[in-house]
mmCIF file of C-alpha atoms and ligand atoms in Angstrom:
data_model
loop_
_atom_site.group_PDB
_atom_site.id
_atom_site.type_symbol
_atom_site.label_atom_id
_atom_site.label_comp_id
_atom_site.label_asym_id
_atom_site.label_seq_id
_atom_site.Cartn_x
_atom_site.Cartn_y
_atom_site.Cartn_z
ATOM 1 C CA UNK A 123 0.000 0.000 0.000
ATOM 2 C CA UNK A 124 1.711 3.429 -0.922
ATOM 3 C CA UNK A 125 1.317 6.895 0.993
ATOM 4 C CA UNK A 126 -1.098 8.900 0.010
ATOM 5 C CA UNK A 127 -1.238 11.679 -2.489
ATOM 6 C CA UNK A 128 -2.847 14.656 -3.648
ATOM 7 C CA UNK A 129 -6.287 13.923 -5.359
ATOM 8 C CA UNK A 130 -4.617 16.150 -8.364
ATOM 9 C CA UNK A 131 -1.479 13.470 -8.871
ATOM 10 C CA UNK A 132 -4.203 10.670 -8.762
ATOM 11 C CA UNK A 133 -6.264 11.637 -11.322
ATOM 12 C CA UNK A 134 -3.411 12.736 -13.680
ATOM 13 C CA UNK A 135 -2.074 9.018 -13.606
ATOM 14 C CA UNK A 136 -5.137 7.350 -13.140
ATOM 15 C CA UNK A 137 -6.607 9.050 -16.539
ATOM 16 C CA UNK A 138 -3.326 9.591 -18.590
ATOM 17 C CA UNK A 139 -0.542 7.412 -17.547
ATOM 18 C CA UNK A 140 0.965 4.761 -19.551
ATOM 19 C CA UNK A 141 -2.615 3.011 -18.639
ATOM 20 C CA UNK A 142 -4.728 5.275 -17.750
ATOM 21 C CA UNK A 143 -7.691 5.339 -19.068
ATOM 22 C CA UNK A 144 -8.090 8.024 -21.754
ATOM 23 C CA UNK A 145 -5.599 5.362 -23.320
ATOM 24 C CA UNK A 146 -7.920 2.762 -23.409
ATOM 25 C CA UNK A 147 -8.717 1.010 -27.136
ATOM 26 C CA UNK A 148 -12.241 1.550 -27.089
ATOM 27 C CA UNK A 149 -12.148 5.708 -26.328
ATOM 28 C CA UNK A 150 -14.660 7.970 -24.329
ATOM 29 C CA UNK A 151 -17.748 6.874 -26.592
ATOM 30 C CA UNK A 152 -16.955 3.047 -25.155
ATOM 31 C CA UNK A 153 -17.801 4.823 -21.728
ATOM 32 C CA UNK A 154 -19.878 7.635 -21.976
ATOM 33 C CA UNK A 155 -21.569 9.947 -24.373
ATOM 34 C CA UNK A 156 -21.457 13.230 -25.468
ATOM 35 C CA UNK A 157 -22.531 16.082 -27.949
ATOM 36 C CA UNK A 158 -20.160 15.160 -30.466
ATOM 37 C CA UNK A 159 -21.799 12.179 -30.915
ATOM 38 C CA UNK A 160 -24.413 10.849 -33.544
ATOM 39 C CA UNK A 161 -27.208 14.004 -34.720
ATOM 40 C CA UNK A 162 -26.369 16.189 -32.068
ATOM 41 C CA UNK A 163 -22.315 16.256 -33.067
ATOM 42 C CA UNK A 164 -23.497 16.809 -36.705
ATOM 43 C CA UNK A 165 -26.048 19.874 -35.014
ATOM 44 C CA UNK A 166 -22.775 20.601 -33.248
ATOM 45 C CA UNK A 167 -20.396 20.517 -36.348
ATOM 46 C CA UNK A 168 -22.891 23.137 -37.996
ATOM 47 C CA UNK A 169 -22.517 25.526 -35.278
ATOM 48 C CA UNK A 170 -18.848 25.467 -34.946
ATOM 49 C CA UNK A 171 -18.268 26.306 -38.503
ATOM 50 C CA UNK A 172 -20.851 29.244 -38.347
ATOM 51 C CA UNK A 173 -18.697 30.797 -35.342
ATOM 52 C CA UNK A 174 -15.841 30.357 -37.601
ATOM 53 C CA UNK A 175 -17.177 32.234 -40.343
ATOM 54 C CA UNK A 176 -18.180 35.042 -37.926
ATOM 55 C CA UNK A 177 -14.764 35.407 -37.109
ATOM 56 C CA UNK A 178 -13.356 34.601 -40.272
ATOM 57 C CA UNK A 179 -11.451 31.675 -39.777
ATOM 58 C CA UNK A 180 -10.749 28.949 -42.326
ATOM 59 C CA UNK A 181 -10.206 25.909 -40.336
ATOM 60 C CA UNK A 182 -11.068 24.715 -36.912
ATOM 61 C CA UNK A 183 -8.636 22.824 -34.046
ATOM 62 C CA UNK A 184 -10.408 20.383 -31.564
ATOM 63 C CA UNK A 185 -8.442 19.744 -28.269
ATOM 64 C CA UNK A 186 -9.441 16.730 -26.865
ATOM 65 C CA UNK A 187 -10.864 15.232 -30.268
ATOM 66 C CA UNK A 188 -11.971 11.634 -28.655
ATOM 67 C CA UNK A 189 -11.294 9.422 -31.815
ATOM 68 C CA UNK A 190 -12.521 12.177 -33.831
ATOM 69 C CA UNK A 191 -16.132 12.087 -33.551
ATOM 70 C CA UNK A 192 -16.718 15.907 -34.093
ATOM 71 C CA UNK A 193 -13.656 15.780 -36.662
ATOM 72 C CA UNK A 194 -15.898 13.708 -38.297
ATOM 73 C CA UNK A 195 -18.438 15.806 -38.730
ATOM 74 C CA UNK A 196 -16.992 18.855 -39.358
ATOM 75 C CA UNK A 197 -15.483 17.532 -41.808
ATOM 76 C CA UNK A 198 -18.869 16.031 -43.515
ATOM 77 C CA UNK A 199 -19.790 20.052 -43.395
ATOM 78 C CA UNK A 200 -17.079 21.416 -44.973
ATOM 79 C CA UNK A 201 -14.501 19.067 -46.766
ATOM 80 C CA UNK A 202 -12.496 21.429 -47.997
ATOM 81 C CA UNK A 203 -11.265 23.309 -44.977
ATOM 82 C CA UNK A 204 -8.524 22.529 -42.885
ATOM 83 C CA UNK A 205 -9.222 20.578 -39.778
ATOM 84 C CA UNK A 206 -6.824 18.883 -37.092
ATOM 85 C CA UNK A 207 -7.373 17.613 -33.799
ATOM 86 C CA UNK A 208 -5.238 16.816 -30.328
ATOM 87 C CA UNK A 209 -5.935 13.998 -28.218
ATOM 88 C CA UNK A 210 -3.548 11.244 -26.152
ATOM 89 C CA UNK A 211 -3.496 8.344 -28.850
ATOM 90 C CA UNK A 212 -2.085 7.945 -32.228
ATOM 91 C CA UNK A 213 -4.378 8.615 -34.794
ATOM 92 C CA UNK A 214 -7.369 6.625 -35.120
ATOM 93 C CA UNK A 215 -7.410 4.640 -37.940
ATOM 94 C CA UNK A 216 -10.765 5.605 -39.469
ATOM 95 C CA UNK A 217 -10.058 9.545 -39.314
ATOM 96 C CA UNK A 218 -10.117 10.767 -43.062
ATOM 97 C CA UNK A 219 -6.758 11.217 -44.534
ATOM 98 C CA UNK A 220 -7.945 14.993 -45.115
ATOM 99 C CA UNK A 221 -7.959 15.585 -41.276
ATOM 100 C CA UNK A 222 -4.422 16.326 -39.206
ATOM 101 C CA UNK A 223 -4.391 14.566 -35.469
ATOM 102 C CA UNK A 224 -1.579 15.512 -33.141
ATOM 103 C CA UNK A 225 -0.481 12.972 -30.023
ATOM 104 C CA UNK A 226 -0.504 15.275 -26.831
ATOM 105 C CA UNK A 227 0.307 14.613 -23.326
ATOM 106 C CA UNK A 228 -2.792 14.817 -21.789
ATOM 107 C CA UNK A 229 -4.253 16.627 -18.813
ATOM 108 C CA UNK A 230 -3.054 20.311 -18.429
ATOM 109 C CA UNK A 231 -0.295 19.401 -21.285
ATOM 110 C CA UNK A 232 0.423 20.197 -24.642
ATOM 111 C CA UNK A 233 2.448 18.677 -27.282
ATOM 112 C CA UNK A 234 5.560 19.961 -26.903
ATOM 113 C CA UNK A 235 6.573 22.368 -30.168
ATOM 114 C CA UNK A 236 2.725 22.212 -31.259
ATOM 115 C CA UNK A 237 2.172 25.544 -33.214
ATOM 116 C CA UNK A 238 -0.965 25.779 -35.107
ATOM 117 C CA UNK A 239 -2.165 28.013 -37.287
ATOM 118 C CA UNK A 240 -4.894 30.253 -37.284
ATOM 119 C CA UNK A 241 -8.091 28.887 -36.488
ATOM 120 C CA UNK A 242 -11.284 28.473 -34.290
ATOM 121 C CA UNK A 243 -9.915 25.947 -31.474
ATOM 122 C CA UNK A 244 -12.658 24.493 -29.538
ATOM 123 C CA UNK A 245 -12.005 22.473 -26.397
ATOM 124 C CA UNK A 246 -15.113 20.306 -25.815
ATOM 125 C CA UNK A 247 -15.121 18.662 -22.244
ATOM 126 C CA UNK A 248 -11.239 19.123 -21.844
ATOM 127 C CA UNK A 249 -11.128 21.430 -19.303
ATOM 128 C CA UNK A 250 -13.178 18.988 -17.005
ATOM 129 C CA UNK A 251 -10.803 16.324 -17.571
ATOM 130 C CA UNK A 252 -7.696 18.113 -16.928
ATOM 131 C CA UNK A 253 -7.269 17.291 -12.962
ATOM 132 C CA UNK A 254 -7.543 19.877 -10.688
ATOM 133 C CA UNK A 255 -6.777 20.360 -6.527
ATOM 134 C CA UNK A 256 -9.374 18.984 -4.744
ATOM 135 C CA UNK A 257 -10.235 20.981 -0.942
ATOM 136 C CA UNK A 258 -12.573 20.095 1.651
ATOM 137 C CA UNK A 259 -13.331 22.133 5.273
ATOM 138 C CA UNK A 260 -12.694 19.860 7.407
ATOM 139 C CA UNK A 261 -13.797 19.494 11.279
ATOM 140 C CA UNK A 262 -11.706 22.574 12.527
ATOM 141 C CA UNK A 263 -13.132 24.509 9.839
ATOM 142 C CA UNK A 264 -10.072 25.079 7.868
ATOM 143 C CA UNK A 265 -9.778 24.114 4.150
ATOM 144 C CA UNK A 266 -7.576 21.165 3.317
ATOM 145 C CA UNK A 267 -6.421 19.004 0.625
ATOM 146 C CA UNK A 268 -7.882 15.761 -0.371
ATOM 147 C CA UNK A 269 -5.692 12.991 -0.317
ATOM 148 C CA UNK A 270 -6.004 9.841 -2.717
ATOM 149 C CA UNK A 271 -4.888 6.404 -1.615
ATOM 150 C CA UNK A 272 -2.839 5.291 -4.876
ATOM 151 C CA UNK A 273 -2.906 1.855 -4.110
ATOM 152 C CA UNK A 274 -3.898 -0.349 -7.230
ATOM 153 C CA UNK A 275 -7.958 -0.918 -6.289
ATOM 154 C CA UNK A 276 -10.665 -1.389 -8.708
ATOM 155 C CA UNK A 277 -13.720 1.000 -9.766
ATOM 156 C CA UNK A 278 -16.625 -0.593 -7.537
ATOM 157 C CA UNK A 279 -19.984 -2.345 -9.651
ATOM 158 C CA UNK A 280 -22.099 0.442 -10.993
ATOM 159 C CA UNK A 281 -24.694 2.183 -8.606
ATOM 160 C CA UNK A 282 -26.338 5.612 -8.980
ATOM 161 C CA UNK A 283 -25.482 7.398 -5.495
ATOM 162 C CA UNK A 284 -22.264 9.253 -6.990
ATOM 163 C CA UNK A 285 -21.210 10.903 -3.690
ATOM 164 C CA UNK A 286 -20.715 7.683 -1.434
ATOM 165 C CA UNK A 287 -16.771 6.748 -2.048
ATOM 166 C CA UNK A 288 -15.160 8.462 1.053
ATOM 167 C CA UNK A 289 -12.978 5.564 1.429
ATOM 168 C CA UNK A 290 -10.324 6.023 -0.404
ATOM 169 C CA UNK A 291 -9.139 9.421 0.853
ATOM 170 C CA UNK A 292 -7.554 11.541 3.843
ATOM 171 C CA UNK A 293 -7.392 15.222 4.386
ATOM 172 C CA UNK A 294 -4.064 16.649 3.780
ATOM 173 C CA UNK A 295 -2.665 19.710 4.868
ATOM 174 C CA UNK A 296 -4.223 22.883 4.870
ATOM 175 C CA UNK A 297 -4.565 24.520 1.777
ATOM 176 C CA UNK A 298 -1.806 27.414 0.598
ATOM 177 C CA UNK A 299 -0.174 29.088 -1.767
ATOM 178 C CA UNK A 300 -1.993 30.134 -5.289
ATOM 179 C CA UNK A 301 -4.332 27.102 -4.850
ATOM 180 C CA UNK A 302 -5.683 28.956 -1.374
ATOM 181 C CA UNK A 303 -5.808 32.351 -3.166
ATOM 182 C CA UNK A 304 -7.725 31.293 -6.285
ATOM 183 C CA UNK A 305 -10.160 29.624 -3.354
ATOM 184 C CA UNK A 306 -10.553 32.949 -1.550
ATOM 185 C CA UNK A 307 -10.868 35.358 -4.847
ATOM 186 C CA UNK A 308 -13.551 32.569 -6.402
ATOM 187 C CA UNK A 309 -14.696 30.417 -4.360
ATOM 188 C CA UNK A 310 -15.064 32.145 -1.572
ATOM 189 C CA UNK A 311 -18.245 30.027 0.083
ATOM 190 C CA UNK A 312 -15.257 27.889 1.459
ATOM 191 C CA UNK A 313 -14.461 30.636 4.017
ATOM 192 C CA UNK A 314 -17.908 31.847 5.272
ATOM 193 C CA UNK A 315 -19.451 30.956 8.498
ATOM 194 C CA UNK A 316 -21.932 28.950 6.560
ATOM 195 C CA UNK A 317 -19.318 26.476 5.285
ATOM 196 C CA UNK A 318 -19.802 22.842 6.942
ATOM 197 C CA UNK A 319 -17.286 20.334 7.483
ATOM 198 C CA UNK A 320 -17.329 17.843 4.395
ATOM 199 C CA UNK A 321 -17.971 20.878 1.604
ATOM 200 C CA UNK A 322 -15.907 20.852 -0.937
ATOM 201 C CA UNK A 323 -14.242 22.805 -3.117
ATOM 202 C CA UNK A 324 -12.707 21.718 -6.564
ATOM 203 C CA UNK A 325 -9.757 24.560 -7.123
ATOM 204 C CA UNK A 326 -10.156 25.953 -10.915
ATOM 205 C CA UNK A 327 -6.567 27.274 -10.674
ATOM 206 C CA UNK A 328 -5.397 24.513 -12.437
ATOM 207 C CA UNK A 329 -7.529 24.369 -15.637
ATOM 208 C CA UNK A 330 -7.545 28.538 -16.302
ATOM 209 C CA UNK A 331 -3.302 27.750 -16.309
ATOM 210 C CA UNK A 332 -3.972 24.690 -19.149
ATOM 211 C CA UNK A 333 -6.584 27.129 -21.071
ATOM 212 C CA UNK A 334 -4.250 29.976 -20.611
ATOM 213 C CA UNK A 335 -1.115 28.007 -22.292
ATOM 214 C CA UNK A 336 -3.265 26.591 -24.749
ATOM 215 C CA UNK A 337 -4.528 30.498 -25.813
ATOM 216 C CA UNK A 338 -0.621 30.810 -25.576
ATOM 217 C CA UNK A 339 -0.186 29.019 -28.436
ATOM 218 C CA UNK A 340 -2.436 30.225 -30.881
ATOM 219 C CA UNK A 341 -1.536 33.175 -33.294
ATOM 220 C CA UNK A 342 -3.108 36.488 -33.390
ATOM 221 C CA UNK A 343 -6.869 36.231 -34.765
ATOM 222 C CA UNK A 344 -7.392 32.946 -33.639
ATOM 223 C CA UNK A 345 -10.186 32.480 -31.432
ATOM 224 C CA UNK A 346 -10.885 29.685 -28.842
ATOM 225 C CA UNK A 347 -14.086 28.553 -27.099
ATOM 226 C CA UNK A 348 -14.384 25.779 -24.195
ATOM 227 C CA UNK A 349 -17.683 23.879 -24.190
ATOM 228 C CA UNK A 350 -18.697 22.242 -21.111
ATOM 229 C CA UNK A 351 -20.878 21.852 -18.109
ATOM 230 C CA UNK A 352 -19.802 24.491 -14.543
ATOM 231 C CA UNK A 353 -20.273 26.672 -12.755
ATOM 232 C CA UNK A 354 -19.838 30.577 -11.577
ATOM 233 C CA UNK A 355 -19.335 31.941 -8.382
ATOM 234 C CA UNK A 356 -22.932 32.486 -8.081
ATOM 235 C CA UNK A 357 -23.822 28.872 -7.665
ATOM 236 C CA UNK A 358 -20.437 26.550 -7.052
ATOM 237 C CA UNK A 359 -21.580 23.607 -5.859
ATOM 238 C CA UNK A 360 -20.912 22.874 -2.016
ATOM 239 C CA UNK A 361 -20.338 19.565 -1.986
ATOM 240 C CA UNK A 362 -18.543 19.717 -5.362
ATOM 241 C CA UNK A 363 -18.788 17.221 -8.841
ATOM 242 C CA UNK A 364 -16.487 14.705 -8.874
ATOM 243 C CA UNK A 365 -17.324 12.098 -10.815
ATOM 244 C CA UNK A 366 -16.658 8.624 -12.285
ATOM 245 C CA UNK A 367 -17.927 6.936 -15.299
ATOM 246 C CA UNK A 368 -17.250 3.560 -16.571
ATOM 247 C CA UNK A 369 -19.370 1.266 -19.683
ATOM 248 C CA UNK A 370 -22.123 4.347 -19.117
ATOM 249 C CA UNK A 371 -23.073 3.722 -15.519
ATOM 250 C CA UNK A 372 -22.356 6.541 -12.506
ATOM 251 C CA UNK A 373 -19.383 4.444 -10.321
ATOM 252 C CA UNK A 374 -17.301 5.481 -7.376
ATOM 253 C CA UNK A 375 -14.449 8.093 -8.788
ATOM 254 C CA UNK A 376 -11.146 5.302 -7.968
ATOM 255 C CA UNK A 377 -8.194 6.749 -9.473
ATOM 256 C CA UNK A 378 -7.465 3.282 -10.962
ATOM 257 C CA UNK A 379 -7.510 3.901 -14.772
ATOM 258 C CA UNK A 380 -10.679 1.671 -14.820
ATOM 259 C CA UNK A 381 -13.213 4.513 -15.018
ATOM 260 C CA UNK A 382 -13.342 8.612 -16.509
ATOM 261 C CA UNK A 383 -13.086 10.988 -13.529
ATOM 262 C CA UNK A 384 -14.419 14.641 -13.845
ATOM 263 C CA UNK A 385 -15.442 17.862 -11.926
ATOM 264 C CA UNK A 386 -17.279 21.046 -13.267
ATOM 265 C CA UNK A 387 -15.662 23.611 -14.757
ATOM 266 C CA UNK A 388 -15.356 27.150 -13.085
ATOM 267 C CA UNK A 389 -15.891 28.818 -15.990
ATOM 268 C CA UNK A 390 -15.994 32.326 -14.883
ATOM 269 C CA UNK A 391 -12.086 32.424 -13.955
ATOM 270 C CA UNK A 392 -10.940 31.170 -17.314
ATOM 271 C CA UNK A 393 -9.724 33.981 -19.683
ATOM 272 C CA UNK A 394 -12.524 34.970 -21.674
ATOM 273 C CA UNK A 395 -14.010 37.594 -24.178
ATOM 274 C CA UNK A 396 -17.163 36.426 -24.143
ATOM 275 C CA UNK A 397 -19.418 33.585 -22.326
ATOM 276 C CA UNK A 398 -22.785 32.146 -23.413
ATOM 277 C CA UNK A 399 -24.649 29.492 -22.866
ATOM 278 C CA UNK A 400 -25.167 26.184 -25.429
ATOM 279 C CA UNK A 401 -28.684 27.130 -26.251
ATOM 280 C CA UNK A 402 -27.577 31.278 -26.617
ATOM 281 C CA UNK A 403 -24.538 30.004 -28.728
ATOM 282 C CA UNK A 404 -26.153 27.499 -31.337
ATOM 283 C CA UNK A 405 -28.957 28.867 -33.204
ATOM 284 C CA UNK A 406 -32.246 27.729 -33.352
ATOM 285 C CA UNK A 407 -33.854 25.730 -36.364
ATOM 286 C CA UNK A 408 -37.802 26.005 -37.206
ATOM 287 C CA UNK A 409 -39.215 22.660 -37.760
ATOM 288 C CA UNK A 410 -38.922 22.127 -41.773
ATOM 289 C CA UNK A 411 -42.226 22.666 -43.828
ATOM 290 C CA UNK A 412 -44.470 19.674 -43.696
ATOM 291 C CA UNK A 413 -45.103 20.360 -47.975
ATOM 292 C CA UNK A 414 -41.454 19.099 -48.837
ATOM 293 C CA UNK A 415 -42.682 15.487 -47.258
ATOM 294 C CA UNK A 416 -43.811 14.826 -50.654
ATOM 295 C CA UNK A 417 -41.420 16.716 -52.854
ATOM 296 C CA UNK A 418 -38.594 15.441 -51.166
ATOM 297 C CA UNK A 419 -38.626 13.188 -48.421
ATOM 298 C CA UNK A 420 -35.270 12.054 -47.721
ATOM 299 C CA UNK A 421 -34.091 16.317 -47.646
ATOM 300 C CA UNK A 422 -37.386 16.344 -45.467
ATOM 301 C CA UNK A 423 -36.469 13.703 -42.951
ATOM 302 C CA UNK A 424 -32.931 15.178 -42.331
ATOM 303 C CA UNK A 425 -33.511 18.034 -42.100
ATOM 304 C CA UNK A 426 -36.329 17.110 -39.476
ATOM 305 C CA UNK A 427 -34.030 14.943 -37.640
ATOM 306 C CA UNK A 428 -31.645 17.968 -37.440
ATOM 307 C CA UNK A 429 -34.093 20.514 -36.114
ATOM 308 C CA UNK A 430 -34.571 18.039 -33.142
ATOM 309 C CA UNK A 431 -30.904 17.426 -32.685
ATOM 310 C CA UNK A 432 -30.391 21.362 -32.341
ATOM 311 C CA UNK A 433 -33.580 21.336 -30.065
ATOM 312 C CA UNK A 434 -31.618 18.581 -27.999
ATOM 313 C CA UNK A 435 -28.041 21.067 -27.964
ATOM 314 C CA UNK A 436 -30.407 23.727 -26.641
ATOM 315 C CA UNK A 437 -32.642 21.913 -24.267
ATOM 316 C CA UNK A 438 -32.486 23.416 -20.875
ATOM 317 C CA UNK A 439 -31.759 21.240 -17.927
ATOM 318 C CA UNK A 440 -29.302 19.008 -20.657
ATOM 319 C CA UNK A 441 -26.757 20.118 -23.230
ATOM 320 C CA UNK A 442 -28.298 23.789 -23.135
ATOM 321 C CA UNK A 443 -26.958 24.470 -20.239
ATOM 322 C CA UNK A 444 -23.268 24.080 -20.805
ATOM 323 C CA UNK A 445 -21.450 26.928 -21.187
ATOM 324 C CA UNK A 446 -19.529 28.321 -24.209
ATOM 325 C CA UNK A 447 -16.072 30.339 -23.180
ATOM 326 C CA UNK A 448 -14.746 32.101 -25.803
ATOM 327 C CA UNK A 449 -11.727 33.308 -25.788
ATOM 328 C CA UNK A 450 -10.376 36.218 -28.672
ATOM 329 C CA UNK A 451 -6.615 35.952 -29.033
HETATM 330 C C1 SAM B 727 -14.400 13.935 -21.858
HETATM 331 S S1 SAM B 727 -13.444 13.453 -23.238
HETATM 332 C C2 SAM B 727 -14.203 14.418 -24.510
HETATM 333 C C3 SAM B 727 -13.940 13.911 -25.895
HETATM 334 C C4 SAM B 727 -14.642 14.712 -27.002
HETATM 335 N N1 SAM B 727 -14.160 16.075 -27.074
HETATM 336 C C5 SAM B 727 -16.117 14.715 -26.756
HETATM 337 O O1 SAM B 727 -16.645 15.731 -26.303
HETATM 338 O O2 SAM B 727 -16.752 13.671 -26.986
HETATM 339 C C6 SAM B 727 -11.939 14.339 -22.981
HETATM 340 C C7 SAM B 727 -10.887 14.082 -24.016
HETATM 341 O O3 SAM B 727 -9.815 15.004 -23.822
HETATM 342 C C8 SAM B 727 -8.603 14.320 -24.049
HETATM 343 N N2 SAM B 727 -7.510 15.081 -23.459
HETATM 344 C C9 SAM B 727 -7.241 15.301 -22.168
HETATM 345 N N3 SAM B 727 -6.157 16.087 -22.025
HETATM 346 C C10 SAM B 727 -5.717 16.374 -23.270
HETATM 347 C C11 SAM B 727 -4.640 17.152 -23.774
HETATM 348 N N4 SAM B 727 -3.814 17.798 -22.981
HETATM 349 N N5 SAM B 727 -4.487 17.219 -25.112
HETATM 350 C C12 SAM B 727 -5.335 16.591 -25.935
HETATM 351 N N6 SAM B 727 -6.385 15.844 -25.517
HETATM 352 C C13 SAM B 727 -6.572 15.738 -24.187
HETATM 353 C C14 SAM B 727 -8.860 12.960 -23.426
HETATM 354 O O4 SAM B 727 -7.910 12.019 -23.816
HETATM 355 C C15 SAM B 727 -10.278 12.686 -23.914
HETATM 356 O O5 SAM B 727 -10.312 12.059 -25.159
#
């Protein structure tokens, strides 16, 4: 059994080490789904490139591309545009030849010497992957760091209470340094007499430092936006979002490679020009004329199917409410 360690160091291993599980054969779709997937990532696709035109970018980057789902259909959009994507594995094998891929490091990392071009470089659920310090007030009332016990272990069977896995951890020393002065300029609920022992409080320092080198690295004119679910100071969440998925099911969040682990993004900290949310940022479509039925059904039934997929990026309480943060370099 080995000491333990920061939650942070945990998760970094646990998802991107030489087995971790962003590795894994079968991808994120094997475990989980997301917008970039089936009529929604095509809904998706459409969007992106109309916020590239509006800033008049040719191409478009996608950090964190999966196995090049919304590559995919981005590309089916616009063939002739110039598209590349980043994520931890060589390049799948079924991306179209037309499409660049670049290996990264995962987590807060970037490839090292990775200079793109201009372009509209959209992050979608990175940031809540990229591991972050996890606090919690403990009995004394002062804020410390979670601890994760590294010992090899194995994700528990699926259940759907995802708060119940306080096994596996410690409280470490009291938070300092720029982790405890992000907490006090945003998350300041941590400090106030109504904080409770067991609140937690997942430290956003570390993901506005991977958007901020990633913004780093884009020319002049580019533009990037982050899509994904958080939250603002207004409502953080007290007893915060970690979270573990494995073959679709909620498990307990074991830094063991077996399963994804995720928080919320703070998304009010990250640099930003602008911030909207999914059902602001993709526009809606009416619900195509019932008359083309019989001129042309086949038009009629896409473009049916793809009013309801937009409806679905823009339903509130699901994909509407993630936020867009967009970021003019
Ligand atoms: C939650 S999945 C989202 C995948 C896809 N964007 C989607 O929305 O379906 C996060 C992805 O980000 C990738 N990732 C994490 N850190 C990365 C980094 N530094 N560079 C490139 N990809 C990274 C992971 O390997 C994983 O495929």
């Amino acid at each position: 059994m080995s000491e333990p360690v920061p939650w942070r160091m945990a998760w970094q291993s646990a998802l991107y080490g030489p087995d971790g599980f962003y590795r894994r054969a079968e991808g994120p779709a094997g475990h989980f789904t997301t917008a970039t997937h089936g009529g929604t990532g095509r809904a998706l696709a459409r969007s992106l490139w109309a916020w590239a035109d509006r800033f008049g970018l040719d191409g478009i980057i996608d950090v964190g591309a999966g196995r090049g789902e919304l590559l995919q259909h981005l590309y089916a959009w616009e063939p002739g545009r110039p598209l590349s994507g980043l994520d931890v594995v060589p390049r799948p094998r079924e991306l179209t030849d037309a499409v660049g891929w670049v290996e990264s490091p995962g987590g807060a990392g970037l490839p090292a010497g990775w200079r793109p071009d201009r372009a509209l470089v959209v992050a979608h659920e990175w940031l809540d992957v990229v591991p972050c310090t996890i606090a919690e007030v403990a009995p004394d009332g002062t804020l410390r760091e979670l601890l994760a016990d590294s010992s090899p272990g194995s994700c528990s069977e699926p259940h759907s209470i995802p708060y119940s896995y306080r096994t596996n951890q410690s409280l470490g020393p009291p938070l300092s340094g720029a982790d405890l002065d992000w907490c006090q300029r945003f998350w300041p609920s941590g400090f106030t007499s109504e904080a409770r022992p067991g609140d937690r409080v997942e430290v956003g320092r570390q993901r506005d430092e991977a958007w901020s080198a990633l913004l780093e690295r884009l020319p002049a004119g580019s533009v990037a936006v982050a899509v994904d679910y958080g939250h603002t100071v207004a409502d953080r969440p007290r007893e915060g979002t970690l979270v573990a998925y494995r073959e679709g099911h909620v498990v307990d969040p074991v830094p063991d490679g077996s399963c994804d682990l995720t928080a919320h993004v703070a998304v009010d900290s990250l640099r930003q020009t602008q911030r909207l949310r999914q059902r602001e940022a993709v526009a809606a479509v009416g619900v195509p004329d019932h008359a083309w039925a019989t001129v042309d059904p086949a038009a009629y039934l896409r473009a049916l199917a793809d009013q309801s997929a937009v409806a679905e990026l823009r339903r509130p309480g699901g994909f509407g409410d993630f936020w867009w943060v967009i970021a003019q370099v």
